[in-house]
XYZ file of C-alpha atoms in Angstrom:
663
model
C 195.375 -88.338 -17.211
C 193.050 -87.500 -20.016
C 189.331 -88.283 -19.990
C 189.650 -90.770 -22.842
C 192.079 -92.866 -20.754
C 189.448 -92.682 -17.904
C 186.669 -93.787 -20.421
C 188.875 -96.707 -21.629
C 189.313 -98.052 -17.961
C 185.597 -97.643 -17.069
C 184.595 -99.516 -20.436
C 186.851 -102.287 -19.902
C 185.789 -102.920 -16.363
C 181.912 -102.375 -17.099
C 182.405 -104.934 -19.702
C 183.996 -107.387 -17.230
C 181.241 -106.768 -14.709
C 178.459 -107.264 -17.414
C 180.289 -110.726 -18.413
C 180.654 -111.699 -14.596
C 176.883 -110.708 -13.997
C 175.649 -112.706 -17.008
C 177.650 -115.818 -16.550
C 176.807 -115.967 -12.672
C 172.900 -115.429 -13.783
C 173.139 -118.631 -16.016
C 175.860 -120.703 -13.915
C 173.862 -120.468 -10.536
C 170.890 -122.218 -12.097
C 172.946 -125.367 -13.310
C 172.604 -128.135 -10.440
C 176.230 -128.970 -10.531
C 177.282 -125.510 -9.239
C 175.028 -125.521 -6.158
C 178.161 -125.849 -3.956
C 179.789 -122.856 -5.588
C 176.693 -120.201 -5.593
C 174.589 -121.562 -2.713
C 176.739 -123.819 -0.445
C 174.833 -122.667 2.584
C 171.590 -123.434 1.466
C 172.940 -126.851 -0.066
C 174.353 -127.767 3.416
C 170.984 -126.960 5.055
C 168.992 -128.771 2.589
C 166.907 -125.896 1.480
C 167.691 -125.974 -2.370
C 165.232 -127.148 -4.839
C 165.958 -130.024 -6.790
C 166.324 -129.184 -10.454
C 166.933 -132.533 -12.429
C 164.976 -131.967 -15.560
C 166.274 -129.582 -18.308
C 164.660 -126.451 -19.443
C 165.394 -123.546 -21.404
C 165.033 -120.919 -18.613
C 168.226 -122.495 -17.143
C 170.196 -121.058 -20.013
C 168.856 -117.616 -20.138
C 170.267 -114.927 -17.820
C 167.977 -113.300 -15.254
C 168.111 -110.572 -12.519
C 165.729 -112.614 -10.166
C 168.696 -112.818 -7.635
C 168.668 -109.204 -7.186
C 165.117 -109.050 -5.884
C 165.589 -111.989 -3.342
C 168.792 -110.186 -2.148
C 166.831 -107.021 -1.549
C 163.600 -108.094 0.069
C 164.921 -109.844 3.386
C 164.460 -107.601 6.331
C 167.196 -106.602 8.625
C 165.688 -108.892 11.219
C 166.019 -111.704 8.668
C 169.291 -110.849 7.825
C 170.255 -110.982 11.477
C 168.893 -114.511 11.890
C 170.900 -115.867 8.844
C 174.139 -114.034 9.271
C 174.218 -112.989 12.842
C 174.936 -109.418 14.495
C 178.225 -109.292 12.695
C 176.598 -109.783 9.171
C 174.182 -106.956 10.152
C 177.142 -104.792 10.983
C 178.857 -105.326 7.968
C 175.889 -104.528 5.687
C 175.438 -101.333 7.968
C 178.860 -100.545 7.228
C 178.024 -100.485 3.456
C 174.749 -98.517 3.906
C 176.984 -96.062 6.056
C 179.230 -95.437 3.348
C 176.482 -95.388 0.890
C 174.827 -92.494 2.719
C 178.088 -90.557 3.229
C 178.870 -90.601 -0.671
C 175.437 -90.097 -1.400
C 175.523 -86.641 0.542
C 178.936 -86.093 -0.722
C 177.580 -86.603 -4.345
C 174.803 -83.942 -3.833
C 177.267 -81.550 -2.583
C 180.186 -82.125 -4.988
C 178.484 -82.957 -8.115
C 175.551 -80.302 -7.904
C 177.647 -77.512 -6.310
C 181.576 -77.980 -6.308
C 181.972 -79.538 -9.769
C 180.538 -76.833 -11.897
C 182.576 -74.352 -10.075
C 185.908 -76.459 -10.423
C 185.171 -76.757 -14.224
C 184.301 -72.988 -14.759
C 187.673 -72.126 -13.305
C 190.625 -71.140 -15.467
C 193.588 -72.201 -13.432
C 194.328 -75.039 -15.963
C 194.811 -74.285 -19.632
C 191.797 -76.408 -21.351
C 191.298 -77.130 -24.929
C 187.495 -77.465 -24.845
C 187.424 -78.331 -28.843
C 188.653 -81.938 -27.886
C 186.571 -82.948 -24.857
C 187.818 -86.406 -24.849
C 191.429 -85.411 -24.429
C 190.730 -82.927 -21.787
C 192.726 -83.219 -18.444
C 190.653 -84.730 -15.511
C 192.198 -81.898 -13.497
C 189.883 -79.547 -15.094
C 187.128 -81.053 -12.915
C 189.266 -80.659 -9.767
C 189.718 -77.696 -7.278
C 193.257 -77.362 -8.930
C 191.364 -75.611 -11.741
C 189.811 -72.963 -9.405
C 191.737 -69.692 -9.534
C 193.870 -68.730 -6.642
C 192.166 -66.423 -4.199
C 188.729 -66.976 -5.987
C 185.670 -66.313 -3.799
C 184.427 -69.539 -5.233
C 186.672 -71.383 -2.796
C 184.476 -70.412 0.009
C 181.638 -72.868 -1.224
C 184.227 -75.617 -0.870
C 185.010 -74.432 2.730
C 181.232 -74.386 3.334
C 180.905 -78.097 1.956
C 183.831 -79.242 4.312
C 182.190 -77.819 7.443
C 178.386 -79.416 6.295
C 180.154 -82.652 5.192
C 181.977 -82.913 8.617
C 178.698 -82.120 10.475
C 176.943 -84.768 8.285
C 179.300 -87.712 9.009
C 179.541 -86.953 12.871
C 175.747 -87.185 12.932
C 175.678 -90.399 11.001
C 178.578 -91.838 13.144
C 176.698 -90.935 16.512
C 173.379 -92.489 15.130
C 175.202 -95.669 13.827
C 177.302 -96.027 16.909
C 174.353 -95.567 19.189
C 172.115 -98.032 17.104
C 174.758 -100.942 17.069
C 175.711 -100.731 20.726
C 171.942 -101.011 21.382
C 171.719 -103.931 19.214
C 174.835 -105.517 20.969
C 172.928 -105.255 24.308
C 169.669 -106.414 22.811
C 171.496 -109.542 21.098
C 172.950 -110.339 24.786
C 169.591 -109.721 26.344
C 167.967 -112.038 24.031
C 170.525 -114.868 23.599
C 170.043 -117.977 25.851
C 172.498 -118.516 28.600
C 175.479 -120.229 27.141
C 178.535 -121.682 29.110
C 180.692 -119.253 27.796
C 178.915 -116.523 29.574
C 179.647 -117.882 32.787
C 183.249 -118.879 32.168
C 186.450 -116.933 31.864
C 189.928 -118.170 30.536
C 192.717 -118.284 32.767
C 196.288 -118.261 31.127
C 199.785 -118.131 32.849
C 198.785 -120.352 35.693
C 202.129 -120.545 37.865
C 203.353 -124.160 38.711
C 203.455 -125.141 42.332
C 205.852 -127.725 43.976
C 202.898 -129.221 46.168
C 199.908 -128.870 43.810
C 199.308 -129.897 40.219
C 198.158 -127.019 37.870
C 194.200 -128.265 38.327
C 194.821 -128.340 42.036
C 196.425 -124.748 42.003
C 193.337 -123.481 39.959
C 190.857 -124.806 42.464
C 192.815 -123.690 45.429
C 193.232 -120.208 44.107
C 189.571 -119.487 42.818
C 187.810 -121.209 45.741
C 189.728 -118.967 48.205
C 189.355 -115.647 46.107
C 185.662 -116.255 45.130
C 184.333 -118.581 47.694
C 180.660 -117.823 46.761
C 180.836 -117.283 43.098
C 183.271 -119.983 42.142
C 181.753 -123.195 40.465
C 184.335 -125.488 38.603
C 187.076 -125.539 36.181
C 188.286 -127.447 33.109
C 191.993 -127.714 32.385
C 193.449 -127.497 28.979
C 195.508 -130.439 27.723
C 197.798 -131.091 24.949
C 195.222 -133.096 22.611
C 196.840 -132.705 19.309
C 196.940 -136.436 18.620
C 193.298 -136.685 19.781
C 192.031 -133.980 17.607
C 193.460 -135.460 14.535
C 191.570 -138.816 15.157
C 188.628 -137.152 16.027
C 188.594 -135.272 12.772
C 189.597 -138.510 10.962
C 186.620 -140.284 12.441
C 184.242 -137.443 11.382
C 185.310 -137.771 7.743
C 184.930 -141.532 7.769
C 181.207 -141.035 9.510
C 180.310 -138.992 6.587
C 181.805 -141.498 4.094
C 179.747 -144.088 5.877
C 176.533 -142.166 5.830
C 177.061 -141.545 1.856
C 177.689 -145.095 1.241
C 174.443 -146.141 3.256
C 172.178 -143.630 1.424
C 173.472 -144.288 -2.110
C 171.622 -147.320 -4.024
C 174.089 -148.115 -6.524
C 176.201 -151.107 -5.523
C 179.020 -150.180 -7.835
C 179.733 -147.211 -5.250
C 179.606 -149.659 -2.461
C 182.754 -151.461 -3.874
C 186.120 -149.853 -4.692
C 189.686 -149.607 -4.050
C 191.221 -148.058 -0.819
C 194.651 -147.335 -2.140
C 196.083 -144.061 -3.451
C 193.165 -141.771 -4.613
C 191.240 -145.080 -5.037
C 193.368 -146.387 -7.866
C 195.465 -149.103 -6.135
C 194.728 -152.034 -4.073
C 192.354 -154.871 -4.106
C 188.500 -154.045 -4.225
C 186.613 -154.145 -1.114
C 183.321 -153.601 0.442
C 183.631 -149.899 1.343
C 180.980 -149.791 3.959
C 182.371 -152.710 5.925
C 186.040 -151.111 5.493
C 185.129 -147.759 6.942
C 182.912 -149.180 9.786
C 186.104 -151.355 10.787
C 188.275 -148.208 10.345
C 185.718 -146.124 12.462
C 186.033 -148.700 15.438
C 189.794 -148.544 15.229
C 189.730 -144.753 15.475
C 187.211 -145.008 18.522
C 189.813 -147.504 20.372
C 192.654 -144.801 19.571
C 191.035 -142.011 20.846
C 190.033 -143.663 24.048
C 193.416 -144.999 24.529
C 194.782 -141.273 23.962
C 192.276 -140.016 26.474
C 193.437 -142.349 29.192
C 197.072 -140.992 28.578
C 196.216 -137.367 28.992
C 197.130 -137.427 32.750
C 200.267 -135.114 33.013
C 199.693 -133.268 29.813
C 197.983 -130.249 31.417
C 199.003 -126.870 30.045
C 199.065 -123.703 32.054
C 195.405 -122.812 30.859
C 192.176 -123.462 32.367
C 188.365 -122.602 31.752
C 187.027 -121.486 35.158
C 183.204 -121.378 35.329
C 181.226 -119.298 38.021
C 177.784 -119.404 39.359
C 176.699 -116.301 37.621
C 177.476 -114.032 34.708
C 178.332 -111.287 37.136
C 180.894 -113.562 38.797
C 182.553 -114.086 35.413
C 182.548 -110.381 34.699
C 184.001 -109.568 37.857
C 186.952 -111.979 37.411
C 187.512 -110.357 34.013
C 187.984 -107.076 35.299
C 190.205 -107.626 38.295
C 193.948 -108.468 38.281
C 194.088 -111.769 39.873
C 197.776 -112.475 41.260
C 200.324 -109.977 42.381
C 202.531 -110.782 39.344
C 200.735 -109.202 36.390
C 201.952 -111.916 34.164
C 200.335 -114.777 35.825
C 196.722 -115.663 36.247
C 195.589 -113.624 33.328
C 191.863 -113.596 32.633
C 190.055 -112.988 29.236
C 186.446 -113.910 27.917
C 186.168 -117.339 27.144
C 185.663 -117.872 23.356
C 182.492 -119.835 22.265
C 183.266 -123.606 21.327
C 183.122 -122.975 17.515
C 185.333 -119.786 17.916
C 188.381 -121.425 19.895
C 191.742 -121.537 18.180
C 193.691 -124.055 20.292
C 197.719 -123.616 19.212
C 198.429 -120.983 21.742
C 196.746 -121.904 24.960
C 200.107 -123.225 26.288
C 202.134 -120.032 25.193
C 203.542 -117.932 28.186
C 203.486 -114.182 28.427
C 207.104 -114.024 27.441
C 206.670 -116.136 24.282
C 203.534 -114.177 23.427
C 205.297 -110.714 23.647
C 208.152 -111.928 21.777
C 205.393 -113.037 19.053
C 203.976 -109.597 19.109
C 207.456 -107.961 18.354
C 208.219 -110.374 15.629
C 204.820 -109.596 13.794
C 205.295 -105.746 14.273
C 208.669 -106.171 12.597
C 207.435 -108.431 9.902
C 204.616 -105.972 9.130
C 206.827 -103.068 8.840
C 209.018 -105.054 6.292
C 205.911 -105.903 4.247
C 204.722 -102.442 4.071
C 208.328 -101.154 3.074
C 208.486 -104.130 0.599
C 205.237 -103.122 -0.800
C 206.562 -99.935 -2.072
C 208.023 -101.714 -5.074
C 204.869 -102.565 -6.839
C 203.411 -99.182 -5.895
C 206.579 -97.547 -7.747
C 205.869 -99.645 -10.858
C 202.428 -98.582 -10.529
C 203.193 -94.911 -10.404
C 205.574 -95.128 -13.139
C 202.959 -96.573 -15.334
C 200.772 -93.505 -15.025
C 203.446 -91.182 -16.418
C 204.075 -91.926 -20.113
C 207.095 -89.572 -20.286
C 208.995 -91.717 -17.765
C 208.277 -94.841 -19.683
C 209.441 -93.253 -22.735
C 212.764 -92.335 -21.095
C 213.372 -95.548 -19.440
C 212.067 -97.774 -22.368
C 213.003 -95.708 -25.517
C 212.240 -98.763 -27.839
C 208.516 -98.390 -26.762
C 207.946 -94.864 -28.001
C 206.394 -95.864 -31.176
C 203.865 -98.556 -29.298
C 203.038 -95.726 -26.696
C 202.062 -93.438 -29.175
C 199.214 -95.616 -30.287
C 196.123 -94.092 -28.408
C 194.306 -97.015 -27.251
C 197.580 -98.497 -25.862
C 198.568 -95.456 -24.012
C 195.099 -95.186 -22.650
C 195.116 -98.941 -21.473
C 198.596 -98.585 -20.001
C 197.917 -95.202 -17.905
C 194.158 -95.816 -17.179
C 193.649 -99.733 -16.477
C 197.002 -101.371 -16.207
C 198.251 -99.403 -13.048
C 195.061 -100.282 -11.029
C 195.079 -103.891 -12.309
C 198.874 -104.532 -11.343
C 198.037 -103.177 -7.854
C 195.054 -105.348 -7.528
C 196.950 -108.468 -8.266
C 199.744 -107.728 -5.643
C 196.988 -106.880 -3.111
C 195.391 -110.282 -3.361
C 198.688 -111.660 -1.819
C 198.426 -109.610 1.269
C 195.066 -110.798 3.359
C 196.462 -114.229 3.772
C 199.798 -112.796 5.188
C 198.068 -110.530 7.580
C 196.056 -113.321 8.863
C 199.046 -115.658 9.163
C 200.716 -112.723 11.181
C 197.717 -112.429 13.457
C 197.627 -116.135 14.116
C 201.097 -116.073 15.763
C 200.359 -113.422 18.187
C 198.987 -115.774 20.748
C 195.236 -115.393 20.349
C 192.802 -118.175 21.413
C 189.784 -117.255 19.338
C 189.306 -117.026 15.310
C 187.529 -113.955 16.044
C 190.341 -112.312 17.712
C 192.636 -113.364 14.799
C 190.007 -111.912 12.285
C 189.805 -108.620 14.134
C 193.658 -108.323 14.375
C 194.039 -108.979 10.857
C 191.332 -106.371 9.914
C 193.303 -103.633 11.740
C 196.496 -104.751 9.955
C 195.103 -104.822 6.572
C 193.411 -101.369 7.179
C 196.460 -99.454 8.054
C 198.544 -101.370 5.433
C 196.051 -100.589 2.810
C 195.648 -96.739 3.834
C 199.483 -96.354 4.061
C 200.517 -98.095 0.820
C 197.288 -97.563 -1.544
C 196.555 -94.144 -0.338
C 199.620 -92.323 1.200
C 202.330 -93.713 -0.955
C 200.504 -93.455 -4.196
C 199.660 -89.779 -3.300
C 203.285 -88.881 -2.050
C 205.116 -90.880 -4.518
C 203.441 -89.135 -7.688
C 204.682 -85.389 -6.627
C 206.575 -84.790 -3.365
C 208.716 -87.914 -2.725
C 211.847 -85.934 -3.352
C 210.697 -83.544 -0.301
C 210.890 -86.227 2.262
C 212.826 -83.938 4.769
C 209.689 -81.998 4.726
C 207.547 -84.719 5.830
C 209.646 -84.697 9.245
C 208.337 -80.881 9.867
C 204.698 -81.373 11.243
C 203.656 -77.748 10.097
C 204.491 -78.901 6.591
C 202.298 -81.773 6.344
C 199.050 -79.921 5.234
C 201.006 -78.241 2.441
C 202.498 -81.419 1.402
C 199.167 -83.231 1.281
C 197.420 -80.403 -0.450
C 199.992 -80.741 -3.400
C 200.118 -84.270 -3.472
C 196.790 -85.507 -2.887
C 194.751 -83.724 -5.557
C 197.345 -84.772 -8.453
C 196.469 -88.537 -7.636
C 192.768 -88.083 -8.101
C 192.611 -89.602 -11.766
C 194.517 -92.735 -10.380
C 192.109 -93.353 -7.602
C 189.238 -92.954 -9.874
C 190.574 -96.030 -12.239
C 191.247 -97.681 -8.782
C 187.724 -97.544 -7.659
C 186.583 -98.903 -11.090
C 189.315 -101.550 -11.559
C 189.259 -102.914 -7.684
C 185.796 -101.868 -6.561
C 183.349 -102.725 -9.505
C 185.243 -105.801 -10.777
C 186.141 -107.069 -7.192
C 182.469 -106.774 -6.222
C 181.032 -108.476 -9.434
C 183.951 -111.316 -8.874
C 182.686 -111.802 -5.462
C 179.389 -112.689 -6.961
C 180.907 -114.958 -9.647
C 183.162 -116.700 -7.285
C 185.833 -117.749 -9.766
C 188.143 -119.644 -7.806
C 185.464 -121.890 -6.058
C 183.927 -122.376 -9.483
C 187.032 -123.771 -11.131
C 187.615 -125.961 -7.909
C 184.251 -127.459 -8.199
C 184.721 -128.171 -11.733
C 187.892 -129.915 -11.221
C 186.395 -131.952 -8.602
C 183.591 -133.098 -10.690
C 186.028 -134.123 -13.418
C 188.836 -135.730 -11.374
C 187.128 -137.031 -8.033
C 184.054 -139.305 -7.460
C 181.528 -138.279 -4.932
C 182.689 -139.630 -1.293
C 180.036 -138.161 1.058
C 182.480 -135.385 2.097
C 180.139 -132.781 3.654
C 179.813 -129.276 1.933
C 182.277 -126.734 2.949
C 180.503 -123.696 3.700
C 182.799 -120.577 3.860
C 182.655 -117.709 6.052
C 182.739 -113.931 5.119
C 186.528 -112.892 5.200
C 186.041 -109.775 7.357
C 189.473 -109.035 7.550
C 189.780 -108.398 4.057
C 186.560 -106.893 2.935
C 186.117 -104.398 5.661
C 189.391 -102.551 4.979
C 188.755 -102.460 1.175
C 185.314 -100.872 2.067
C 186.650 -98.455 4.514
C 189.536 -97.347 2.081
C 186.870 -96.414 -0.659
C 185.180 -94.423 1.903
C 188.412 -92.709 2.813
C 188.631 -91.676 -0.760
C 185.239 -90.441 -0.914
C 185.661 -88.503 1.992
C 189.019 -86.817 0.996
C 188.218 -86.272 -2.713
C 184.527 -85.096 -2.380
C 185.621 -81.326 -2.652
C 189.061 -81.916 -4.325
C 187.795 -83.825 -7.215
C 183.986 -84.611 -7.202
C 184.252 -86.725 -10.206
C 185.144 -89.900 -8.129
C 181.754 -89.881 -6.394
C 179.677 -91.266 -9.209
C 181.940 -94.292 -9.331
C 181.773 -94.768 -5.463
C 178.216 -94.827 -5.595
C 178.116 -97.339 -8.264
C 180.271 -99.480 -6.086
C 178.411 -99.314 -2.948
C 175.115 -100.151 -4.701
C 176.635 -103.100 -6.253
C 178.313 -104.153 -2.926
C 174.987 -103.658 -0.844
C 173.061 -106.189 -3.040
C 176.042 -108.628 -3.625
C 176.865 -108.947 -0.056
C 173.459 -109.293 1.185
C 173.018 -112.086 -1.267
C 176.388 -113.762 -0.360
C 175.296 -113.585 3.557
C 171.954 -115.272 2.791
C 173.160 -118.010 0.423
C 176.860 -118.561 0.437
C 178.622 -117.588 3.850
C 177.798 -118.990 7.260
C 179.366 -117.450 10.282
C 181.876 -119.318 11.912
C 181.939 -116.942 15.018
C 179.938 -114.030 16.653
C 181.536 -111.212 18.050
C 178.662 -109.263 18.803
C 179.282 -106.501 16.305
C 182.659 -105.498 17.758
C 183.891 -104.822 14.152
C 182.062 -101.310 14.417
C 184.776 -99.407 16.496
C 187.116 -100.076 13.589
C 184.777 -98.546 11.370
C 184.298 -95.591 13.629
C 188.159 -94.786 14.182
C 188.544 -95.366 10.304
C 185.900 -92.695 9.642
C 187.325 -90.212 12.222
C 190.639 -90.676 10.881
C 189.268 -90.003 6.990
C 187.830 -86.867 8.448
C 191.118 -85.489 10.175
C 193.065 -86.212 6.878
C 190.340 -84.383 4.858
C 190.800 -81.331 7.350
C 194.474 -81.389 7.081
C 194.505 -81.499 3.162
C 191.651 -78.540 3.425
C 194.014 -76.418 5.654
C 196.804 -76.794 3.025
C 194.798 -76.453 0.058
C 193.339 -73.121 1.154
C 196.612 -71.842 2.078
C 198.060 -72.905 -1.205
C 195.131 -71.235 -3.140
C 195.778 -67.887 -1.466
C 192.852 -68.033 0.916
C 194.647 -67.802 4.261
C 191.539 -66.795 6.083
C 189.550 -70.014 5.072
C 192.744 -72.078 6.012
C 192.561 -70.378 9.548
C 188.886 -71.279 10.067
C 189.382 -74.709 9.079
C 191.787 -75.478 11.962
C 188.992 -75.894 14.502
C 187.411 -78.537 12.685
C 189.926 -81.400 13.444
C 189.795 -80.373 17.217
C 185.816 -80.402 17.003
C 186.226 -83.973 15.549
C 188.590 -85.225 18.002
C 186.321 -83.967 20.961
C 183.243 -85.793 19.250
C 185.404 -88.877 19.063
C 186.520 -88.669 22.610
C 182.808 -88.410 23.621
C 181.801 -91.451 21.484
C 184.825 -93.718 23.042
C 183.333 -92.705 26.440
C 179.583 -93.075 25.610
C 179.693 -96.301 23.599
C 183.138 -98.186 23.497
C 182.793 -99.860 26.747
C 179.847 -101.678 25.506
C 182.060 -103.229 22.850
C 184.550 -104.354 25.285
C 182.489 -106.013 27.717
C 178.707 -106.321 28.854
C 177.659 -103.931 32.023
C 176.639 -105.484 35.288
C 173.120 -104.278 34.749
C 172.889 -106.590 31.735
C 174.665 -109.562 33.462
């Protein structure tokens, strides 16, 4: 790709971001958009009423930046919980990594790359210069300048390992402090038991009481069986909606809103007193709930919440295999009430195992299927292929601006559109694996999305560009560094445009909230106020964390290969830091709290990125005819793995459970 194509992509995306920021700064001031841009504050009743019109409401401003920047980490913790703090720490960690890489890459390595002569460059036409002139590919084979890249790889590895250790240590301390400071809650003393075996003499409830009172006579307190309550849950949900409507009708002063039709969408049926109608409906729902509760006998499922007299008792029960059969009497930490996901409480060990197999097969199939849009994207980055396949477009493709848009902007845009379909699928796959907590589903979806993104966005885009025809070599492990060294540097320009298109605009659109804005506009036009409670969303960790980690992987692997990517990553992380702080304070409300257990995912992904960087370095120094540097790089992945092993033993147990000393 030439420099002019990159500048075209940057210009288009910069313009989009500017439009998003300008429109947001105006629309957020309009009273009707409070449910879109500050739903959390609106639900908490903390928004200032703006009934009077003034010109300031129509002028863009940057006051939101200051309000997002000012709150301390303690204030953020009070608003967004430890998970929100860990998410922001992830962005800050990535910003530090990319910042250090920028100092090394832009100040030391980029000039060395540009002064090379491996690639023939026409300096008279700077805008049409190839971006490979700024990469390590332009450094002459065997040049002593490559030792600067070698030293940078070692220095960068040491810096990242230091940061990883500091962050892991600090976040694990915050996790323990969070547990110390939290008030005792029922779930701290409770474990969830699944796979309760049926007895010919006792009911499921009797079996649970007999089993735990015999094994834990001094620790066991009580138990609560889980029942099939689908009908009751629906009735309770309907009753809550009716209660909100009654509260709204009682609060309104307009008599016209207290009378209406109760047919389809309020358009059919006779006019009635809505307050009386909904009060009668609420009474009927309460009677139905009581009737369904009386019919629960015999609807027990083989799962129960078992409570102990101390936190230590619950911790002991979690760590010990309960029954002789390892598929029965399975214990796990009881989720907090708001985190519970009910559908799979009755699932047996076998059905959950089958579900996991199905999910693995579906995940692999989806990963393979996604190769199609990736191939389309890679085709668009090569004009000569388009001219060969579509000869009737030759004249159009010769237009400079058209070719720049097609090769510089369109590929990343298409990939972005396809990627938007993946997170809901990953969450759906995770939800059928038998988890009983929304946080477990979110973490599982986060893992799936991360590795799906790394494979399809990074590896396949890199490999399909230059060495897909050498698939037989991939089966030989010793050839992998060489293959990566050939393939990865060649896709640097594509990933730069990917950062601009999917990083910058995604961050800006996160602030603008396009779909909620459209939905709110449609509701205000076609639906009257009904007193429905404001729906406050939660931050989708399963899609946002993998996206941030992918950009981190690009920064780590390309900092010495093509340092030109680093300024664009710095802009992205600065935007993300401000925007997500703002969203956590004003838009999102946590639906669960895991105590920061997303951080091990961050740590593992960063270590993987380091190992990938080392493998590419071994191959690139070999290709550049500097075998001694290649050999000296081999100890780096070994040292990194040893460091990772230490961190896993030192910090990871804190994220799997709480020590007895804390309990």
